[in-house]
mmCIF file of C-alpha atoms (C1' of nucleotides) in Angstrom:
data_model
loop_
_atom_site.group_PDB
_atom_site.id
_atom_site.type_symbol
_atom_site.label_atom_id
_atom_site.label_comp_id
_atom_site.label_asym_id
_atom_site.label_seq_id
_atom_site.Cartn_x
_atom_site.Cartn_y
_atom_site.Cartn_z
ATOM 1 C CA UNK N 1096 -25.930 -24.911 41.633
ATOM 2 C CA UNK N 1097 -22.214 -23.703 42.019
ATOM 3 C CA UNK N 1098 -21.506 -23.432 38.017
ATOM 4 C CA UNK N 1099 -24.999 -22.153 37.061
ATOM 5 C CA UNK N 1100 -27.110 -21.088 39.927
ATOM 6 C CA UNK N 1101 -30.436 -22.670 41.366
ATOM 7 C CA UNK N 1102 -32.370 -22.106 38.382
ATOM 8 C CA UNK N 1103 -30.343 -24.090 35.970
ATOM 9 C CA UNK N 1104 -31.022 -27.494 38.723
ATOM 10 C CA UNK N 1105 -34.034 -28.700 36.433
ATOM 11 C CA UNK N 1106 -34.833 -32.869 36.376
ATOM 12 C CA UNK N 1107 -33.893 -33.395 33.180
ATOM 13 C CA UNK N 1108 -30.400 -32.437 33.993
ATOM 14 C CA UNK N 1109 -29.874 -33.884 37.453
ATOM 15 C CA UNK N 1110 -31.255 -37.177 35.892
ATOM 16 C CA UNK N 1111 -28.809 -37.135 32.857
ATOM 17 C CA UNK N 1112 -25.780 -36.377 35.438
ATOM 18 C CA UNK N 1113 -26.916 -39.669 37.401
ATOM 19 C CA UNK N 1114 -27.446 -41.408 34.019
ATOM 20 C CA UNK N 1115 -31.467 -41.833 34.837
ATOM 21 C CA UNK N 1116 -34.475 -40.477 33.533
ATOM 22 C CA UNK N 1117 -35.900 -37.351 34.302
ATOM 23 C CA UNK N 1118 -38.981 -38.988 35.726
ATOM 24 C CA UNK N 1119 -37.039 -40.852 38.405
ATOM 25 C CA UNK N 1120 -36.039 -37.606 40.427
ATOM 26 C CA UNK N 1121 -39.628 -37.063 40.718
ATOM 27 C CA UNK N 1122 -40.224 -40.406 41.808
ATOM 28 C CA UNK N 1123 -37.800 -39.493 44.594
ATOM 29 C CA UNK N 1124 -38.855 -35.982 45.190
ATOM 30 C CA UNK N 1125 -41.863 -35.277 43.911
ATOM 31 C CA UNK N 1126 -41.178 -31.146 43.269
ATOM 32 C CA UNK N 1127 -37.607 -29.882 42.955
ATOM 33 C CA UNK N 1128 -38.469 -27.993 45.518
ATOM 34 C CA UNK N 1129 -38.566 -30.601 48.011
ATOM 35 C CA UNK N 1130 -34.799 -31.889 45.709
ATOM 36 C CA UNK N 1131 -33.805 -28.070 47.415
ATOM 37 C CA UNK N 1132 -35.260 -28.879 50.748
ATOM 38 C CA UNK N 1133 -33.493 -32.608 50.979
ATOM 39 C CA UNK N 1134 -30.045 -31.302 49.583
ATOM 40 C CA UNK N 1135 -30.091 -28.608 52.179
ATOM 41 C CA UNK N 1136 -30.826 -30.068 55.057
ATOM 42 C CA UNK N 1137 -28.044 -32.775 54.358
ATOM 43 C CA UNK N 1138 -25.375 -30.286 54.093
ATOM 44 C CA UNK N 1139 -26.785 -28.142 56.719
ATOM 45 C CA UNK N 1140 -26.552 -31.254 59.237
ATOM 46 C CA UNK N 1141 -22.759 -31.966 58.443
ATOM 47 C CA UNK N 1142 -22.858 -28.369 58.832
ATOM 48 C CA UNK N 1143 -23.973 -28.284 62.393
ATOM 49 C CA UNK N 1144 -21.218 -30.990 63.047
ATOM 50 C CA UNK N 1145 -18.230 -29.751 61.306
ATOM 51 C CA UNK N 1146 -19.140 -26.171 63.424
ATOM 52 C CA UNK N 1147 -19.384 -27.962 66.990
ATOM 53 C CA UNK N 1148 -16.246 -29.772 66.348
ATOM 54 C CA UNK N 1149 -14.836 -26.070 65.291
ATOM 55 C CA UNK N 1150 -16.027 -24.852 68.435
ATOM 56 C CA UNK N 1151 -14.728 -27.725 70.563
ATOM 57 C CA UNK N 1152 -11.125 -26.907 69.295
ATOM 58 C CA UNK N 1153 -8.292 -25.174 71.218
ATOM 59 C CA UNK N 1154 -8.774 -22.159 69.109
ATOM 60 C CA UNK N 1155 -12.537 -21.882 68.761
ATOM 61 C CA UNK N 1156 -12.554 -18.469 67.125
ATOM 62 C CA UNK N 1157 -9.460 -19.324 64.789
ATOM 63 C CA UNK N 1158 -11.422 -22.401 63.601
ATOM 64 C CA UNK N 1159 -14.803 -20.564 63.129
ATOM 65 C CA UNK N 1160 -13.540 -17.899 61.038
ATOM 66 C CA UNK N 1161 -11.438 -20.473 58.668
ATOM 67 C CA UNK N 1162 -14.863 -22.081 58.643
ATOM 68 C CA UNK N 1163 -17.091 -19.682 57.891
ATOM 69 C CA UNK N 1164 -14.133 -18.448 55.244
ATOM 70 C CA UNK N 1165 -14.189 -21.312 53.078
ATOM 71 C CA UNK N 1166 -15.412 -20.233 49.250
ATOM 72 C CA UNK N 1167 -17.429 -23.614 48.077
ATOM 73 C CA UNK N 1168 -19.209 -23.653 51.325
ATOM 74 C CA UNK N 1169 -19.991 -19.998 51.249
ATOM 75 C CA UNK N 1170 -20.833 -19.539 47.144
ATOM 76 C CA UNK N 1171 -23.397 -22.753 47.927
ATOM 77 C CA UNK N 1172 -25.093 -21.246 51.143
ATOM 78 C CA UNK N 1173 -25.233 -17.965 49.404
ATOM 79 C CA UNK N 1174 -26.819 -19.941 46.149
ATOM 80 C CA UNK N 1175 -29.431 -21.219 48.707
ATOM 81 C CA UNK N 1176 -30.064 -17.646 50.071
ATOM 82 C CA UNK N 1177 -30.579 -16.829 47.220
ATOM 83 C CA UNK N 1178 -33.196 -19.458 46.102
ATOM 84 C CA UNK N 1179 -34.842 -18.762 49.862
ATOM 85 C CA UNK N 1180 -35.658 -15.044 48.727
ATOM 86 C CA UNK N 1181 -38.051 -16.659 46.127
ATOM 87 C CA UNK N 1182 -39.704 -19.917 47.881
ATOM 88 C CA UNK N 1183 -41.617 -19.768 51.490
ATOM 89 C CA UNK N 1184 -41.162 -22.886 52.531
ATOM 90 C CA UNK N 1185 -37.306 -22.940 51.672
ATOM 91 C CA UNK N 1186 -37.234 -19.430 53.531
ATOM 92 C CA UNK N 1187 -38.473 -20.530 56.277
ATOM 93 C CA UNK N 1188 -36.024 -24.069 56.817
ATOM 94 C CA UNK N 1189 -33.272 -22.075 56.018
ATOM 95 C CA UNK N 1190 -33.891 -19.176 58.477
ATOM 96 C CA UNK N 1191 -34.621 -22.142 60.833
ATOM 97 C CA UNK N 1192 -31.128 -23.855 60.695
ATOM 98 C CA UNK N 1193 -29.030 -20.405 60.275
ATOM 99 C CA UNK N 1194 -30.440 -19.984 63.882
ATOM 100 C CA UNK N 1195 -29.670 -23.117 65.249
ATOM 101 C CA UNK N 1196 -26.032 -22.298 63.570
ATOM 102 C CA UNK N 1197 -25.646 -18.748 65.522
ATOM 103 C CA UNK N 1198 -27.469 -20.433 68.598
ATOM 104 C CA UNK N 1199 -24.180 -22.943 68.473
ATOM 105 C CA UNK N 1200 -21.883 -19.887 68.159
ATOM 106 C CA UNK N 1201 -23.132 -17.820 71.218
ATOM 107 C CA UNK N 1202 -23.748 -20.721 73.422
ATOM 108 C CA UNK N 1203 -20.070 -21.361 72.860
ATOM 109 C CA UNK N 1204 -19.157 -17.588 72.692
ATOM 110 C CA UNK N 1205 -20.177 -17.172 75.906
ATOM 111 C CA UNK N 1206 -18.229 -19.332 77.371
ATOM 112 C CA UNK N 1207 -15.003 -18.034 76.311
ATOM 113 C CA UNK N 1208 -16.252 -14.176 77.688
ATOM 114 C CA UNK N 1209 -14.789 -14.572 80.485
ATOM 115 C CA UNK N 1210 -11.503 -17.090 79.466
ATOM 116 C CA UNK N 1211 -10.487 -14.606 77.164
ATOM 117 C CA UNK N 1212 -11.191 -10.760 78.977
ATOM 118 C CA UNK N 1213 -13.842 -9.688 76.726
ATOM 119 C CA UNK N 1214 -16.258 -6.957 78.196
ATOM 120 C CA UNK N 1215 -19.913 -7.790 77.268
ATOM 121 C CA UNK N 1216 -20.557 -4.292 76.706
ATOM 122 C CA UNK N 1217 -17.908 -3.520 74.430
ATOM 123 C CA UNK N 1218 -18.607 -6.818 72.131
ATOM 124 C CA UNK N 1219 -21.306 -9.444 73.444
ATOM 125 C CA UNK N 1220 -21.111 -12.764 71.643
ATOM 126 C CA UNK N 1221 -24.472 -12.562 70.233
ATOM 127 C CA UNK N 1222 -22.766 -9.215 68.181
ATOM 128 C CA UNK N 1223 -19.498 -11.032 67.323
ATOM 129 C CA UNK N 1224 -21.469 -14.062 65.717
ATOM 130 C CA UNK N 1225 -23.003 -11.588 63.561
ATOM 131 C CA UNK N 1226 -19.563 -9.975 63.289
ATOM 132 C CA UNK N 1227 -17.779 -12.567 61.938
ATOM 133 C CA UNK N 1228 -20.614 -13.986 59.540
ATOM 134 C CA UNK N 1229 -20.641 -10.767 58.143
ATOM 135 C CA UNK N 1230 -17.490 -10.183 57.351
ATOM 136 C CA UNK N 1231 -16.450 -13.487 56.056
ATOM 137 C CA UNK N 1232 -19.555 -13.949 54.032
ATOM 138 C CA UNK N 1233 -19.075 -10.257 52.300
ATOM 139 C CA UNK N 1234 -15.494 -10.847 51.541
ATOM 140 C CA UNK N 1235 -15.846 -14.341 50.386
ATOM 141 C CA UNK N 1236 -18.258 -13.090 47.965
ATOM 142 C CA UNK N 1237 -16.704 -9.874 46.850
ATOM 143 C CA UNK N 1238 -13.640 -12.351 46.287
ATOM 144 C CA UNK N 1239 -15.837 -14.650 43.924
ATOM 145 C CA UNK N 1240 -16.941 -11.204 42.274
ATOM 146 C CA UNK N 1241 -13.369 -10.626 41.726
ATOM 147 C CA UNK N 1242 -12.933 -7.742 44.300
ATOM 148 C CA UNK N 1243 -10.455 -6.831 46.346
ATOM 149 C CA UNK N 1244 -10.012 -3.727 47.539
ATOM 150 C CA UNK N 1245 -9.904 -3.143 51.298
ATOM 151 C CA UNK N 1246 -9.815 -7.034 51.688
ATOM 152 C CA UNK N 1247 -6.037 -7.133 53.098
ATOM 153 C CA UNK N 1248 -6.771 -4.257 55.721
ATOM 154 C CA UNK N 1249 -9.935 -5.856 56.810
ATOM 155 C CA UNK N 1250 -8.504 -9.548 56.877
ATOM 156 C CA UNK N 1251 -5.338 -7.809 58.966
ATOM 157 C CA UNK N 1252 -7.600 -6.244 61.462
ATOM 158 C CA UNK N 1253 -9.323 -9.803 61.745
ATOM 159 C CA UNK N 1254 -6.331 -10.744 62.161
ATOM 160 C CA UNK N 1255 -4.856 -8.539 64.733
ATOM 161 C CA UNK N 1256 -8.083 -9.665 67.190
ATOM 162 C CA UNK N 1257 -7.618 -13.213 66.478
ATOM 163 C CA UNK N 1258 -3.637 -12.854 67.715
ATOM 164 C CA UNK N 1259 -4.856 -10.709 70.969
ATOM 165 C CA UNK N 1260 -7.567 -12.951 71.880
ATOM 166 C CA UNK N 1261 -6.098 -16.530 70.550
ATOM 167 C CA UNK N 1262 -2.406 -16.148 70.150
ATOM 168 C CA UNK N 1263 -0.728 -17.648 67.286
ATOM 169 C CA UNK N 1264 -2.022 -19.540 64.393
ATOM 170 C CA UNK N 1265 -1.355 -23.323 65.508
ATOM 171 C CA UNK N 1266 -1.671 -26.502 63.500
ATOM 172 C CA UNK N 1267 -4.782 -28.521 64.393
ATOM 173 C CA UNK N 1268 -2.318 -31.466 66.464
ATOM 174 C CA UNK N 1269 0.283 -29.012 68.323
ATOM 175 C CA UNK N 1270 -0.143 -28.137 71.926
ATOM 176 C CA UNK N 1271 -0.964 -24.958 73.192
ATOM 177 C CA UNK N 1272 2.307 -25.025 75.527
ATOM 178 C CA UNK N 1273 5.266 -27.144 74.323
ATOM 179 C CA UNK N 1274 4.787 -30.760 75.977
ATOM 180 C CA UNK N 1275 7.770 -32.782 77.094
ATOM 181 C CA UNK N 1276 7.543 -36.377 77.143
ATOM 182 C CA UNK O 565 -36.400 -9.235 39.939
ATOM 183 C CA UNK O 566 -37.494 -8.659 43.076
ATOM 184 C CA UNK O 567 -40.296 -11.073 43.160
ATOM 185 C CA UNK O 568 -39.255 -13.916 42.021
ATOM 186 C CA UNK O 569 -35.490 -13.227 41.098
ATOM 187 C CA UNK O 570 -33.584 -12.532 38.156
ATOM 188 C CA UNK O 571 -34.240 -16.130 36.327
ATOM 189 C CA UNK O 572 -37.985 -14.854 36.234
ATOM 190 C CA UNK O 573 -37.013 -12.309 33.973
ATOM 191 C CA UNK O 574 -38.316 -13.275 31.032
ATOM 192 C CA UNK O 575 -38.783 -11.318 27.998
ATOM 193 C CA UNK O 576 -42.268 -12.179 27.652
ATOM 194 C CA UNK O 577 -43.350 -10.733 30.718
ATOM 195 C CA UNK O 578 -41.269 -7.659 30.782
ATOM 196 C CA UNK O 579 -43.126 -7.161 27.537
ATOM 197 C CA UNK O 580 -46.593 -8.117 28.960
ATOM 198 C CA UNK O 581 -45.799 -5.527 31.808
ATOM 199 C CA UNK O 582 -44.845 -3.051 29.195
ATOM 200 C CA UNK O 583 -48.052 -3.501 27.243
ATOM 201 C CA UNK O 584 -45.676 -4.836 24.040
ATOM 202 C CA UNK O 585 -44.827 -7.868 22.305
ATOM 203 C CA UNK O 586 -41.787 -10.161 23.854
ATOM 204 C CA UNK O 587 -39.943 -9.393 20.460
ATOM 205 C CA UNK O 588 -39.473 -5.536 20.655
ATOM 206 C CA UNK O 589 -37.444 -6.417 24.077
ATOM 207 C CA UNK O 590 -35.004 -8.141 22.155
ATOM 208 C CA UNK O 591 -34.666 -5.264 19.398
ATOM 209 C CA UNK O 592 -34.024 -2.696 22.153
ATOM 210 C CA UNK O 593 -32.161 -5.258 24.143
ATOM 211 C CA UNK O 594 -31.043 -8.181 21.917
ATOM 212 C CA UNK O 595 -30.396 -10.450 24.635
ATOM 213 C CA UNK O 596 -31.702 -10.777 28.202
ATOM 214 C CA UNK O 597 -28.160 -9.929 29.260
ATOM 215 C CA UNK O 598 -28.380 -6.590 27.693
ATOM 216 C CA UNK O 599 -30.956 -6.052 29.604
ATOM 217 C CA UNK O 600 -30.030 -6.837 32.873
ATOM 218 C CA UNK O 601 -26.677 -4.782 32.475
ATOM 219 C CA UNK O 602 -28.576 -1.603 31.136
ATOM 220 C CA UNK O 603 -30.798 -1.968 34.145
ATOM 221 C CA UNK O 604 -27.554 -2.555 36.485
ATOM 222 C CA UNK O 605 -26.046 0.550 35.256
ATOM 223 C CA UNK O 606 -28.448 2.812 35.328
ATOM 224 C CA UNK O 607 -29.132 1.992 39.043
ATOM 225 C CA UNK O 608 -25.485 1.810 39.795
ATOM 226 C CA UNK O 609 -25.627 5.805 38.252
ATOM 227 C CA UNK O 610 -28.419 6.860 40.678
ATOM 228 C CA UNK O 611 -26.688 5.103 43.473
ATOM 229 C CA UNK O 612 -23.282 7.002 43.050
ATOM 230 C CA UNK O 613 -24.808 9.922 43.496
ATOM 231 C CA UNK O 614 -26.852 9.011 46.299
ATOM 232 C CA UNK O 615 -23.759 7.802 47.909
ATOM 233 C CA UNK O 616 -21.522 10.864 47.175
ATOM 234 C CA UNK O 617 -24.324 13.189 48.697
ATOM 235 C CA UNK O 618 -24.589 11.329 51.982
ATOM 236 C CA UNK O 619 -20.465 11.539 51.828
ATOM 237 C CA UNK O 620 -20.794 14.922 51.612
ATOM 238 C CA UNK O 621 -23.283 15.614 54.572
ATOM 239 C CA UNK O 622 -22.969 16.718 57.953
ATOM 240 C CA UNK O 623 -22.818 13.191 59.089
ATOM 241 C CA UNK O 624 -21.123 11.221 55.956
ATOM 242 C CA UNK O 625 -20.791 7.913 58.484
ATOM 243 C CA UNK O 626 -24.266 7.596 59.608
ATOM 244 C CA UNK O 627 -25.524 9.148 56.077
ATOM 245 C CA UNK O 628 -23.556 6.147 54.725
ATOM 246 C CA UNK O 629 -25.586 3.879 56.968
ATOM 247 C CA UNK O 630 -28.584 4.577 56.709
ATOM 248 C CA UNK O 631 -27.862 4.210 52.899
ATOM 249 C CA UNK O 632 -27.217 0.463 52.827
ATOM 250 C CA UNK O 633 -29.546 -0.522 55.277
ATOM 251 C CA UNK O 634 -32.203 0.436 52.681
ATOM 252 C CA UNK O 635 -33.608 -2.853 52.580
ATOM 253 C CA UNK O 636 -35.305 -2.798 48.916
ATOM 254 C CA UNK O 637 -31.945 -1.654 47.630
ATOM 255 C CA UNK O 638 -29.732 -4.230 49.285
ATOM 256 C CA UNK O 639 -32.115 -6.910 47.716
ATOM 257 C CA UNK O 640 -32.057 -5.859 44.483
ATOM 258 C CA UNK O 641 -28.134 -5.561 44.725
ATOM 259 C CA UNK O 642 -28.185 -9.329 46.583
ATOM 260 C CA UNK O 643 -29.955 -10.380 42.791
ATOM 261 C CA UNK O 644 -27.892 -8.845 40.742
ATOM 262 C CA UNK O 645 -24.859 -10.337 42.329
ATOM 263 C CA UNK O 646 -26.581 -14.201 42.509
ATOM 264 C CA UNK O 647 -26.923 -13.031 38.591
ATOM 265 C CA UNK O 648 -23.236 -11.789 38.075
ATOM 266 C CA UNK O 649 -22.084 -14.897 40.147
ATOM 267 C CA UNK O 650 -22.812 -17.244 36.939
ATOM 268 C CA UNK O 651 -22.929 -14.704 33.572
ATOM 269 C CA UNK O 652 -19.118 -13.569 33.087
ATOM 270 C CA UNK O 653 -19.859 -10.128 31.610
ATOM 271 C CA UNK O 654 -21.799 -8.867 34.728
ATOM 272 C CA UNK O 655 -19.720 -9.932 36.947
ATOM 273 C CA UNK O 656 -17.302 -7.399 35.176
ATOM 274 C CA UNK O 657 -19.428 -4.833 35.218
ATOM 275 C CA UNK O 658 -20.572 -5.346 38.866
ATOM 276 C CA UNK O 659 -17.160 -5.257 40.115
ATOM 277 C CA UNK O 660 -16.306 -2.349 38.196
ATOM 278 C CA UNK O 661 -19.177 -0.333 39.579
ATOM 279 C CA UNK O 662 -18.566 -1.285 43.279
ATOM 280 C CA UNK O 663 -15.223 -0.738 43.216
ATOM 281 C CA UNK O 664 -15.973 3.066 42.239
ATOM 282 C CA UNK O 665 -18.459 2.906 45.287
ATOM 283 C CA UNK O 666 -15.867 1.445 47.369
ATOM 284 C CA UNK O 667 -13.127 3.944 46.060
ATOM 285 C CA UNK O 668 -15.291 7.051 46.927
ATOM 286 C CA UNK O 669 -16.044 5.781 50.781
ATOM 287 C CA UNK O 670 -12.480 5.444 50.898
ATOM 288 C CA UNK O 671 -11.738 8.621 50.135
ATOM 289 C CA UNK O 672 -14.289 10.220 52.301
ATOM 290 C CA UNK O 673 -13.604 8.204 55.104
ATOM 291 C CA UNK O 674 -9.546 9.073 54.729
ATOM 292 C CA UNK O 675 -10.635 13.009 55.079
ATOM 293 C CA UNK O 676 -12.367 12.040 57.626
ATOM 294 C CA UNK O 677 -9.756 9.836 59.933
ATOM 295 C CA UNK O 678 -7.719 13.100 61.478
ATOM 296 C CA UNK O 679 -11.221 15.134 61.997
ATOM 297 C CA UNK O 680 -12.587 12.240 64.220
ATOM 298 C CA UNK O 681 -9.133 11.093 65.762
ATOM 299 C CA UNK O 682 -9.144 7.642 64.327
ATOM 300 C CA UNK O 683 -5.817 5.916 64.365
ATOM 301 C CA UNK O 684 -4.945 4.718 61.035
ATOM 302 C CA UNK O 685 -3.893 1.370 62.238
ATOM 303 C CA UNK O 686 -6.733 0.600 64.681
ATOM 304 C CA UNK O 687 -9.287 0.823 61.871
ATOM 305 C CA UNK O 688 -7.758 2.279 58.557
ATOM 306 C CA UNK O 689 -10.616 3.802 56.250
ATOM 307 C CA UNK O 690 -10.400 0.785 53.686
ATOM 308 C CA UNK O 691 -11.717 -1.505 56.297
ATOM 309 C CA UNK O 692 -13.800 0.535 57.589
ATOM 310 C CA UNK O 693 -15.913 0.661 54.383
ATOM 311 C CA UNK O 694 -15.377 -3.012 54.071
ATOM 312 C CA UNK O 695 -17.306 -3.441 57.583
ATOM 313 C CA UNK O 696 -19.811 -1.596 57.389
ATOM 314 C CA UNK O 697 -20.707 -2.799 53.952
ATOM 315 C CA UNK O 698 -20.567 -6.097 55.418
ATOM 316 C CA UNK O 699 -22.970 -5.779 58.776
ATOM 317 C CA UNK O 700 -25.166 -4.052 56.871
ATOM 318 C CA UNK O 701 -25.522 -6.130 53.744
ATOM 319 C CA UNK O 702 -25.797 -9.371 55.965
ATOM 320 C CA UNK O 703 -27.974 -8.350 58.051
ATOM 321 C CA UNK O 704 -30.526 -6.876 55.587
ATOM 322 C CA UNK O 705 -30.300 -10.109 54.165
ATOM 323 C CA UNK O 706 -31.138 -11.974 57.608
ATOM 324 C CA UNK O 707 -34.090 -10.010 58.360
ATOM 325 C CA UNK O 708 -35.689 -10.841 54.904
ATOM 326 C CA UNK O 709 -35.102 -14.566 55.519
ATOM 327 C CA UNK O 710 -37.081 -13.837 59.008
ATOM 328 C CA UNK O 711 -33.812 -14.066 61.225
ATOM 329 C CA UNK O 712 -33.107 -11.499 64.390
ATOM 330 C CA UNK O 713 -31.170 -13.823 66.789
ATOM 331 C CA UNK O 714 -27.946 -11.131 67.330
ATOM 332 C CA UNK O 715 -28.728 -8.220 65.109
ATOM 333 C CA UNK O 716 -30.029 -6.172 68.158
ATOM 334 C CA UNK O 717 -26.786 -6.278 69.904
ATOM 335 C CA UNK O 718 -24.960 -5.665 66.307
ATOM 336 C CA UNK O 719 -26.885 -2.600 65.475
ATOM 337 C CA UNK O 720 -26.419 -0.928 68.959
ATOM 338 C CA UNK O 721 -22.478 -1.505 68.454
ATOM 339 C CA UNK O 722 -23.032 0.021 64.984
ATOM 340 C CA UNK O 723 -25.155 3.141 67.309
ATOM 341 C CA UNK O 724 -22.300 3.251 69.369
ATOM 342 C CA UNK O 725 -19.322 3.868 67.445
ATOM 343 C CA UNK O 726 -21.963 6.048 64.960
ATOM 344 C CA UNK O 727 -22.665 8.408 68.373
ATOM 345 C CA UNK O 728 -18.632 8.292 69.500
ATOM 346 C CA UNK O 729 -17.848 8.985 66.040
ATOM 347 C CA UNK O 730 -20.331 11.446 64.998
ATOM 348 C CA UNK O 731 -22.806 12.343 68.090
ATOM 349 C CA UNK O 732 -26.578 12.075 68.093
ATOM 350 C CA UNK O 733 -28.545 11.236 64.979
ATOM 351 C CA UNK O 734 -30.009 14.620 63.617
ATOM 352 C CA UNK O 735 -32.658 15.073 60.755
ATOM 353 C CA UNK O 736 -31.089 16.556 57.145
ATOM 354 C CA UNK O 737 -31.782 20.034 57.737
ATOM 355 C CA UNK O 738 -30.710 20.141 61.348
ATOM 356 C CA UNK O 739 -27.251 22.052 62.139
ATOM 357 C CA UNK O 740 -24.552 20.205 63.940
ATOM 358 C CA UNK O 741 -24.908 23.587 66.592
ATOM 359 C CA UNK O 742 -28.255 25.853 67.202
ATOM 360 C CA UNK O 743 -27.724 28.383 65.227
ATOM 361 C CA UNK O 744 -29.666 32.075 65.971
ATOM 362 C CA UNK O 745 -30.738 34.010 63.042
ATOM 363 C "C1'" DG S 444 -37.802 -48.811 41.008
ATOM 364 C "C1'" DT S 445 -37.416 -47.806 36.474
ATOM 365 C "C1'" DC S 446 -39.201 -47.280 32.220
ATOM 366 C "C1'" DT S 447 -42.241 -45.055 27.995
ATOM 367 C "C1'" DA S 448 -45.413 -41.758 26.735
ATOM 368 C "C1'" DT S 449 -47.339 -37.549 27.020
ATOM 369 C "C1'" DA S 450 -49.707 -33.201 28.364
ATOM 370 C "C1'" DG S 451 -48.988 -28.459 28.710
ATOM 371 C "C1'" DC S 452 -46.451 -24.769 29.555
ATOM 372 C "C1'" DT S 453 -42.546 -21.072 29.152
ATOM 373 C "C1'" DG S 454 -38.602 -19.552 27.214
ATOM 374 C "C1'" DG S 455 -34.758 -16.983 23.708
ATOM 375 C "C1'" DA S 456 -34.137 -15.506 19.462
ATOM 376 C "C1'" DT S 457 -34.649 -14.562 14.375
ATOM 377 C "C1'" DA S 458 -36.907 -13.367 9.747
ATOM 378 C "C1'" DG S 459 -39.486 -10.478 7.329
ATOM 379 C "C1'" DA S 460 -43.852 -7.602 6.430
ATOM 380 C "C1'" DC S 461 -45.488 -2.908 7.131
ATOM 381 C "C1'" DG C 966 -40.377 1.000 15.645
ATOM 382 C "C1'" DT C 967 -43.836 -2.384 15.923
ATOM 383 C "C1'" DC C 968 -46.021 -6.107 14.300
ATOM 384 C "C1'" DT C 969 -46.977 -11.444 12.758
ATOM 385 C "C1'" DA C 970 -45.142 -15.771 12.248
ATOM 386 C "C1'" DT C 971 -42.149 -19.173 13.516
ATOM 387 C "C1'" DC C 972 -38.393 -22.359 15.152
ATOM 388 C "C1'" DC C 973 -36.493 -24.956 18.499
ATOM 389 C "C1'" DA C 974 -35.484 -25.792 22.983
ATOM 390 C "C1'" DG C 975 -36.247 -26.380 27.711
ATOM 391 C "C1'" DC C 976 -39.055 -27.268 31.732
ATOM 392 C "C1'" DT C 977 -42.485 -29.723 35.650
ATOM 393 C "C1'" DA C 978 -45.332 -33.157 36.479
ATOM 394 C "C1'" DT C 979 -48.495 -37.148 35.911
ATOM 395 C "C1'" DA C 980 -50.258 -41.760 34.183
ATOM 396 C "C1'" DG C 981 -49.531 -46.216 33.581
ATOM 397 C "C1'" DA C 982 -46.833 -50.384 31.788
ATOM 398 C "C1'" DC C 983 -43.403 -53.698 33.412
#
DNA sequence: GTCTATAGCTGGATAGAC
DNA sequence: GTCTATCCAGCTATAGAC
């Protein structure tokens, strides 16, 4: 899917990269479609995980964005999208899990309102879920296009909020405040 | 393209819908790639016009929105990138072109940074372009998967900097003051 | 579970007549 | 420029043996 897109995943050559025959991965899943489906919701699941665990960190925000930033992860969901536009019944179980994804975001979001200043009016979390998906997503795949104008100014002002609302970039292990012991 | 995406493209039925044989595609066209990168370019064409009118109207920021919220337009650009993301020689010629639509919202916006009292640093024009090509683009994208969770409070952020920016939506043929005659 | 065999379709591209 | 003819390849999916 990464190397060739959606429509180059065909039996015959899933089967010859698992050294079976073709027939097998309909044994397994009868349609590729349902191959799609199965694939998806695997890495959708992790997905979910990796996310909470993101959000659960010191520096929720920090960890979202170098989540949602990351190009394999982004190039496959966007392969998916993709592949969605064209198949109802993918459509619909991707649309599903993108909204339990954002659902995750703002419940957490919310939370921090308060923690961290932020006026509901100027930026409510539902808005700076979509905020951050969008920008990440676009730039990620503007990057793969080989783009890069305005990138630097619009990372920098990403940036810039992170610092105000997050402080410093801080390795997963070290302490917000220095810890004697 | 549309339809069923880009890999649907065949040149059998772009003949069929043409009334012709498959083979006279590939003598205008000799190979489907041809074909997809006259088609890009002479909708890129169109579109840089489009785009430099709406830079040059009354209300070049909101003109500018409502251009890439067109949601036929941002799907047909969403295939042609899935396209460029695995055929090397669109992917060149895809960059190319949105860099030059990048480059002229750029320079709009720059004329336009002292006029509306934006400080270069909050939000230089470069990003600007950057995020608004990114809310829009994604969520397009969301509401033809069937997705809504957030983009209400997105778009009335959007309204809100639009109305500080720029005032009150007004048709094409409206003055920015009542004029008498 | 894994295989062989097979039906039936769609595709890109070229050669050469007119 | 448009056609006929053609090659060769790829694909999904099913049936049925072992």
């Amino acid at each position: 899917m990464l190397e060739e897109g959606y429509a180059a995943v065909s039996s015959r050559r899933v089967a010859s990269k698992a050294g079976l025959k073709p027939q097998l991965v309909h044994y397994y899943f009868r349609t590729m479609d349902d191959l799609f489906l199965a694939l998806f919701r695997r890495r959708a699941e992790v997905g979910l995980q990796r996310q909470a665990r993101a959000l659960a960190s010191a520096q929720p925000l920090r960890a979202l964005w170098e989540y949602s930033t990351d190009p394999a992860g982004t190039a496959l969901t966007m392969e998916f999208i993709a592949l969605a536009s064209h198949r109802k019944t993918i459509r619909t179980e991707i649309a599903h899990y993108a909204e339990r994804f954002r659902a995750a975001q703002i419940e957490a979001l919310s939370s921090l309102t308060e923690r961290y200043g932020l006026h509901p009016d100027t930026c409510p979390p539902a808005a700076l879920t979509v905020l951050m998906t969008s920008i990440s997503r676009v730039i990620v795949m503007e990057q793969a296009l080989g783009m890069s104008t305005g990138h630097a100014e619009t990372l920098a002002l990403v940036e810039q909020h992170l610092h105000r609302l997050e402080g410093d970039l801080k390795p997963p292990g070290t302490p917000r405040t220095p810890q004697s012991h």
